Coordinates of C-alpha atoms in Angstrom, one line a residue:
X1 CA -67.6 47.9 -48.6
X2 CA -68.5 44.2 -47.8
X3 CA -65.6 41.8 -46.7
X4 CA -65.0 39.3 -49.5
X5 CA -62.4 36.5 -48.9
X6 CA -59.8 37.2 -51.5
X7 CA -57.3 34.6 -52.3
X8 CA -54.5 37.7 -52.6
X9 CA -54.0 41.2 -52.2
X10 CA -51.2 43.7 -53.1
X11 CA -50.9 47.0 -51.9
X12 CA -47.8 49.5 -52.4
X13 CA -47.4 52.9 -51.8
X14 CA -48.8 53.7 -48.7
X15 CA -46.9 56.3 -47.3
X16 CA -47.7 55.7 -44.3
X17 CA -46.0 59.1 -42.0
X18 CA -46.2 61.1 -44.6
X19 CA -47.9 64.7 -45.1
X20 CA -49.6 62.7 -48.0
X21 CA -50.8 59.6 -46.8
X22 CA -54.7 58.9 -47.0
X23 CA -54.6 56.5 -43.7
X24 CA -58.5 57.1 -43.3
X25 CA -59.3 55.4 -45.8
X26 CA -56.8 53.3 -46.0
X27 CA -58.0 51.8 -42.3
X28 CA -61.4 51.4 -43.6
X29 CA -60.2 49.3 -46.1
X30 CA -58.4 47.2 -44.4
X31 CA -61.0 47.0 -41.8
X32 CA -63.5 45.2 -44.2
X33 CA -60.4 42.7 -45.9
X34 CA -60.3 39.1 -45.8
X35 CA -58.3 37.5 -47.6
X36 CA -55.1 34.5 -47.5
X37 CA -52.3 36.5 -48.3
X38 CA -51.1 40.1 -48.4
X39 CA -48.4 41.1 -50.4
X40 CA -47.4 45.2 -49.5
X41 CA -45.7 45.9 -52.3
X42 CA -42.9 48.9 -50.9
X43 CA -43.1 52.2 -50.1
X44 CA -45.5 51.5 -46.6
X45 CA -43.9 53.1 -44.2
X46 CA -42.1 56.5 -45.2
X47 CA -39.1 56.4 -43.7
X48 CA -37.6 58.7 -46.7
X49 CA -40.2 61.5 -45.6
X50 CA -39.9 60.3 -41.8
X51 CA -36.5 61.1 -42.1
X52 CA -36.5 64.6 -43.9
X53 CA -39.5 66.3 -42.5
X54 CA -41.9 65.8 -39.5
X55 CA -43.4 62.4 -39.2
X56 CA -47.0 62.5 -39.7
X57 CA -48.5 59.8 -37.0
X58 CA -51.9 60.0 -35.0
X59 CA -54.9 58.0 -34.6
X60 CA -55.8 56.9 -38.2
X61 CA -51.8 55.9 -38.6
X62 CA -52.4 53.3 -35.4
X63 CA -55.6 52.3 -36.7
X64 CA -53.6 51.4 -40.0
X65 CA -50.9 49.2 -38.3
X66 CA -53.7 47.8 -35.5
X67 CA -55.1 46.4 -39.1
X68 CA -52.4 44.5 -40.4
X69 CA -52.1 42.8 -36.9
X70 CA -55.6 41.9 -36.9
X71 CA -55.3 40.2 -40.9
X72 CA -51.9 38.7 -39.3
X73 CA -54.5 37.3 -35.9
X74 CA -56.6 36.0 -38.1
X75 CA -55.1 33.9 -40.8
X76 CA -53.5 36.4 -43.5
X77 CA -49.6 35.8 -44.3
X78 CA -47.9 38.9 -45.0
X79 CA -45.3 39.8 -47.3
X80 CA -43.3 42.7 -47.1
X81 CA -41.8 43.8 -50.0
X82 CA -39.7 47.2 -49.5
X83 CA -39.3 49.8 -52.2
X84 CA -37.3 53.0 -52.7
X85 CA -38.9 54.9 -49.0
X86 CA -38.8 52.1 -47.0
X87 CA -35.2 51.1 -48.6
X88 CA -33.6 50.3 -45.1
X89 CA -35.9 47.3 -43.9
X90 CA -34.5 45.3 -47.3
X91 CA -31.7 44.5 -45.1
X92 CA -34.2 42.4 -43.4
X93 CA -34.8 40.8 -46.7
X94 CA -34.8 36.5 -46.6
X95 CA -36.2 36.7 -43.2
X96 CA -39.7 34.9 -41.4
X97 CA -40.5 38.0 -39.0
X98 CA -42.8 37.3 -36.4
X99 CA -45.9 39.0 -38.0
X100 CA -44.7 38.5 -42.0
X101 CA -42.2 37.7 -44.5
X102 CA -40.1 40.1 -46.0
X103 CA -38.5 39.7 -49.7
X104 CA -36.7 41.3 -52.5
X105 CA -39.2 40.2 -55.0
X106 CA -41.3 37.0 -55.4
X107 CA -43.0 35.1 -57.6
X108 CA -47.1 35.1 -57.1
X109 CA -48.5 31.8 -58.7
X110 CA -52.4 32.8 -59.2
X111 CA -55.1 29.9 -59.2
X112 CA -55.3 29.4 -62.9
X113 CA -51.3 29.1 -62.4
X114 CA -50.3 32.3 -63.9
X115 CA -46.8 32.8 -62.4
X116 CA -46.1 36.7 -61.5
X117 CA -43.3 38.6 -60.4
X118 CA -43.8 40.7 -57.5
X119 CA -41.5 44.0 -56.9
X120 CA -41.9 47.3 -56.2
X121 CA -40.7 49.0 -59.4
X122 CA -38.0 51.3 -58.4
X123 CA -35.1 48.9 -59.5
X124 CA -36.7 50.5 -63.4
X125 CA -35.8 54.1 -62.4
X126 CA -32.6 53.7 -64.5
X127 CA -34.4 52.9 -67.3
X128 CA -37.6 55.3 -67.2
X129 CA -35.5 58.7 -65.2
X130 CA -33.8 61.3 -66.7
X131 CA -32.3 63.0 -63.5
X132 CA -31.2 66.4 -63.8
X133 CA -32.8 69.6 -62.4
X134 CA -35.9 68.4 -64.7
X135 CA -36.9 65.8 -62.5
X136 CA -36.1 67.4 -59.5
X137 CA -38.1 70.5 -60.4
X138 CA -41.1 67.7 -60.9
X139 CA -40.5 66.0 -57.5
X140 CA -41.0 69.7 -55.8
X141 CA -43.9 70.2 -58.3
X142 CA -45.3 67.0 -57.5
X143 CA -45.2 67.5 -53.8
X144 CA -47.0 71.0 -54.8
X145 CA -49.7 69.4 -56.3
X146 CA -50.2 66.7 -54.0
X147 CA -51.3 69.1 -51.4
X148 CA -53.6 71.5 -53.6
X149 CA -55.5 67.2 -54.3
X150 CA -55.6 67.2 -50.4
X151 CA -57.3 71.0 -49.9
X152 CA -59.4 70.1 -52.8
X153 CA -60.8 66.8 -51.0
X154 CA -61.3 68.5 -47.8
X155 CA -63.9 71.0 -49.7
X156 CA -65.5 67.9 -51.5
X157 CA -66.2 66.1 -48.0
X158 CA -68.0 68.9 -46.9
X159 CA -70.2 69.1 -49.6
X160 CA -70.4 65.0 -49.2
X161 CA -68.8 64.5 -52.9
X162 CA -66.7 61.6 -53.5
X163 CA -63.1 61.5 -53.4
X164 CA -61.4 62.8 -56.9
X165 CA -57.5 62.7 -58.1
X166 CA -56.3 66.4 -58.7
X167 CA -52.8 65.1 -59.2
X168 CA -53.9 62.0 -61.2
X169 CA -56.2 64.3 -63.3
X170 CA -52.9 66.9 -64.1
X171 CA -50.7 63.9 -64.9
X172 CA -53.0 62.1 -67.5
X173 CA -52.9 65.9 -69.7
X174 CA -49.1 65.7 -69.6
X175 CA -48.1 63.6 -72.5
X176 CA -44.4 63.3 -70.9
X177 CA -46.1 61.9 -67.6
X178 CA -47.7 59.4 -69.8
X179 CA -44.6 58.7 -72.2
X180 CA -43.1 58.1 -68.8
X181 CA -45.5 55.8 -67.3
X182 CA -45.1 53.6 -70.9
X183 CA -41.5 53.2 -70.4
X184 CA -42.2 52.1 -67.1
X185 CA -44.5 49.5 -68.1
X186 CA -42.4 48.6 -70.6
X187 CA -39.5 47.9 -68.7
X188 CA -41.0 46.3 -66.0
X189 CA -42.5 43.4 -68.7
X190 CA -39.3 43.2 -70.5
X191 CA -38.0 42.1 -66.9
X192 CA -40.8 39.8 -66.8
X193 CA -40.2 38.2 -70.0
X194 CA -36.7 37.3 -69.6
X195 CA -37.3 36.2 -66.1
X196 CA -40.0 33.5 -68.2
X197 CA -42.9 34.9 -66.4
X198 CA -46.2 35.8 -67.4
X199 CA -46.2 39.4 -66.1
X200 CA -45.6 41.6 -63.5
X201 CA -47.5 43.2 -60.3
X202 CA -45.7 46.7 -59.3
X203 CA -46.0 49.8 -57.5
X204 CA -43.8 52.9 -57.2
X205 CA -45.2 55.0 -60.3
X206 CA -48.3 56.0 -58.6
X207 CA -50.5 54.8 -61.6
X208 CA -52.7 51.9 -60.9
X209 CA -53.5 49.9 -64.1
X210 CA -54.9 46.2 -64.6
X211 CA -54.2 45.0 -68.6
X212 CA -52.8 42.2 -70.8
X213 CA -50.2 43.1 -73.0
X214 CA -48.5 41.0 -75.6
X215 CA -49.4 37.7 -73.6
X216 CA -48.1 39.4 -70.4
X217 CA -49.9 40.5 -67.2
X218 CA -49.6 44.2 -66.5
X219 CA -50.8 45.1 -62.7
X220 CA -50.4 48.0 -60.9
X221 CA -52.3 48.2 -57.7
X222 CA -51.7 52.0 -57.7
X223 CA -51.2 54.3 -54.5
X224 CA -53.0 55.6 -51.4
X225 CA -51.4 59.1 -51.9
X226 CA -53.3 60.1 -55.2
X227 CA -55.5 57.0 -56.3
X228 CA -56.4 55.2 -53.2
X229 CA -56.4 51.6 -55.0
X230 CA -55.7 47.9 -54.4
X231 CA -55.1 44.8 -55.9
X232 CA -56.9 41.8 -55.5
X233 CA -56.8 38.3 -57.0
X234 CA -60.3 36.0 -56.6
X235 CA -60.6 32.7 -55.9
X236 CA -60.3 31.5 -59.5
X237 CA -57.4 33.5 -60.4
X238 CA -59.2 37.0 -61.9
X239 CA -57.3 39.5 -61.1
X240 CA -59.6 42.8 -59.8
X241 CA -58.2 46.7 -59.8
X242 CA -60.2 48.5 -56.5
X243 CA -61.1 51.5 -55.3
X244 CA -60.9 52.3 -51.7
X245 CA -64.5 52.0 -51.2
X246 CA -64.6 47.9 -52.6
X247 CA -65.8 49.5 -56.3
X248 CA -63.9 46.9 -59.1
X249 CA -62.6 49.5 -61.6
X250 CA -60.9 46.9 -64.1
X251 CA -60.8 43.1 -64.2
X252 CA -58.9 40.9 -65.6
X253 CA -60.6 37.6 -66.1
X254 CA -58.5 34.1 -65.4
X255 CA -56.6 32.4 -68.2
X256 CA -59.1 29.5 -69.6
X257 CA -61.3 32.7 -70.1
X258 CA -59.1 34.8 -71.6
X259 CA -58.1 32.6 -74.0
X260 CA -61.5 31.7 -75.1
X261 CA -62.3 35.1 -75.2
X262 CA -59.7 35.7 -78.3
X263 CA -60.6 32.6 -79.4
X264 CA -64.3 33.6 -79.8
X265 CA -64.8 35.6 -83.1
X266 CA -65.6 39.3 -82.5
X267 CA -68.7 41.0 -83.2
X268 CA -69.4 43.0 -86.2

C-alpha cells in the first residue's frame, strides 16, 4: 500500500484487546496513512471484552497505538468517537485531549460541502434489536464463528492466499442478517434526514458499505474483526470504501459529479 494524503479517514470497530482483533494488519495500514484528519468512529479499544475476558495485548497491539501517535506527530487531528465497547471514555466527551478530540457525534463537511453526521451506530440498536434469548444465542454464535474466520486465515497464510471473510461470507446467506443490516441503514438515514443532513458515516454493524440512497450518503467504513476496511474521503470530496491492503472496493464520486451523472441520459 502506497501512502496517499487523504483529506479524511474513519475507522470504527477496531477491537483493539480483543481475541478478535486483526492488529497486524491494522498496523500496516496505519503505517502507510497520511492524511488531515482521523475520525475513529467507536468501538477501538475493547474495554467491554477487556473487562469480561483476558485482554489480548502484545507487540502488534503497541505497534497499533505507536501509529496513532505518529499520525498525531505529524499533522493528523484525531477524533475519537466512542461506541457501545468503549462506552466509558464518552464521559470524556466535549473535551481537547492532548493527542485528539473526543465527541458524541459530529458533523463531517466533505470538500464538495457535503455535511455528514458522524456516530458510531449503536444509539439505532432500539430500533434494529430484538433482544431476547434470539439475539443472545446469535452474539455466542457470532463469537463462534469469528474464531473458525480466524483458524481459517491462519491456513490461507500458509499457503500465501489472501485474507477472506468466513463470518462476512455466513452472514450475507442469512436473509435475517441482511433484513437486519437494512433496518439499520434505514434508521441511521432517517436520523440523518431529520437532523437536515445529507447522510451518515457509521460503524457498529460490522458491514462496510459506500452508496447513495434517496439523495442521502450511506457510509460504513466496516470493521477490522471480519472485513478489515476503512473509510477515506479525497481531496475533492469522493468518498473511497478500502481494504486493508489500500485496494478501493467502492467509490463514491463528489457531488458536481454525481449530479451530472443522473443528469446524463443512460445508455441503451
Amino acid at each position: 500500500m502506497t501512502a496517499i494524503r487523504q483529506r479524511a479517514v474513519f475507522l470504527s470497530d477496531i477491537h483493539l484487546g480483543s481475541r478478535h482483533c486483526h492488529a497486524e494488519e491494522l498496523a500496516n495500514f496505519l503505517a502507510n496513512l497520511s492524511c488531515e484528519r482521523l475520525y475513529l468512529v467507536g468501538d477501538i479499544v475493547d474495554l467491554w471484552w477487556m473487562a469480561q475476558r483476558r485482554a489480548v495485548w502484545g507487540q502488534m497491539q503497541h505497534r497499533v497505538v505507536e501509529a496513532l501517535h505518529a499520525l498525531r506527530r505529524a499533522g493528523t487531528e484525531i477524533v475519537y468517537i466512542p461506541g457501545n465497547h468503549d462506552r466509558p471514555i464518552r464521559r470524556f466527551c466535549g473535551l481537547a485531549l492532548p493527542a485528539m478530540r473526543v465527541r458524541r457525534r459530529v458533523v463531517h463537511v466533505t470538500a464538495d460541502g457535503r455535511r455528514l453526521l458522524v456516530v458510531h451506530g449503536d444509539d439505532y440498536d432500539a430500533v434494529t434489536h430484538f433482544g431476547g434469548i434470539q439475539e443472545r444465542f446469535g452474539d455466542w454464535l457470532y463469537y463462534r464463528i469469528l474464531t473458525g474466520n480466524q483458524w481459517l486465515n491462519r491456513a490461507r497464510r500458509r499457503f500465501g492466499l489472501r485474507y477472506w471473510s468466513l463470518s462476512e461470507f455466513l452472514k450475507r446467506q442469512s436473509g435475517a442478517a441482511e433484513r437486519f443490516i437494512v433496518r439499520f441503514m434505514h434508521a441511521a438515514l432517517d436520523d440523518a434526514r431529520r437532523r437536515g443532513l445529507d447522510g451518515v458515516i457509521c460503524g457498529h454493524i460490522h458491514r462496510p458499505s459506500l452508496l447513495q440512497q434517496d439523495g442521502l450518503v450511506y457510509a460504513n467504513d466496516g470493521d477490522w474483526v471480519e472485513n478489515l476496511t476503512a473509510l477515506a474521503e479525497d481531496r475533492d470530496g469522493t468518498l473511497r470504501l478500502l481494504s486493508h491492503t489500500g485496494e478501493m472496493l467502492e467509490e463514491l464520486p463528489p457531488r458536481l459529479r454525481l449530479v451530472m451523472e443522473e443528469a446524463l441520459p443512460k445508455a441503451a
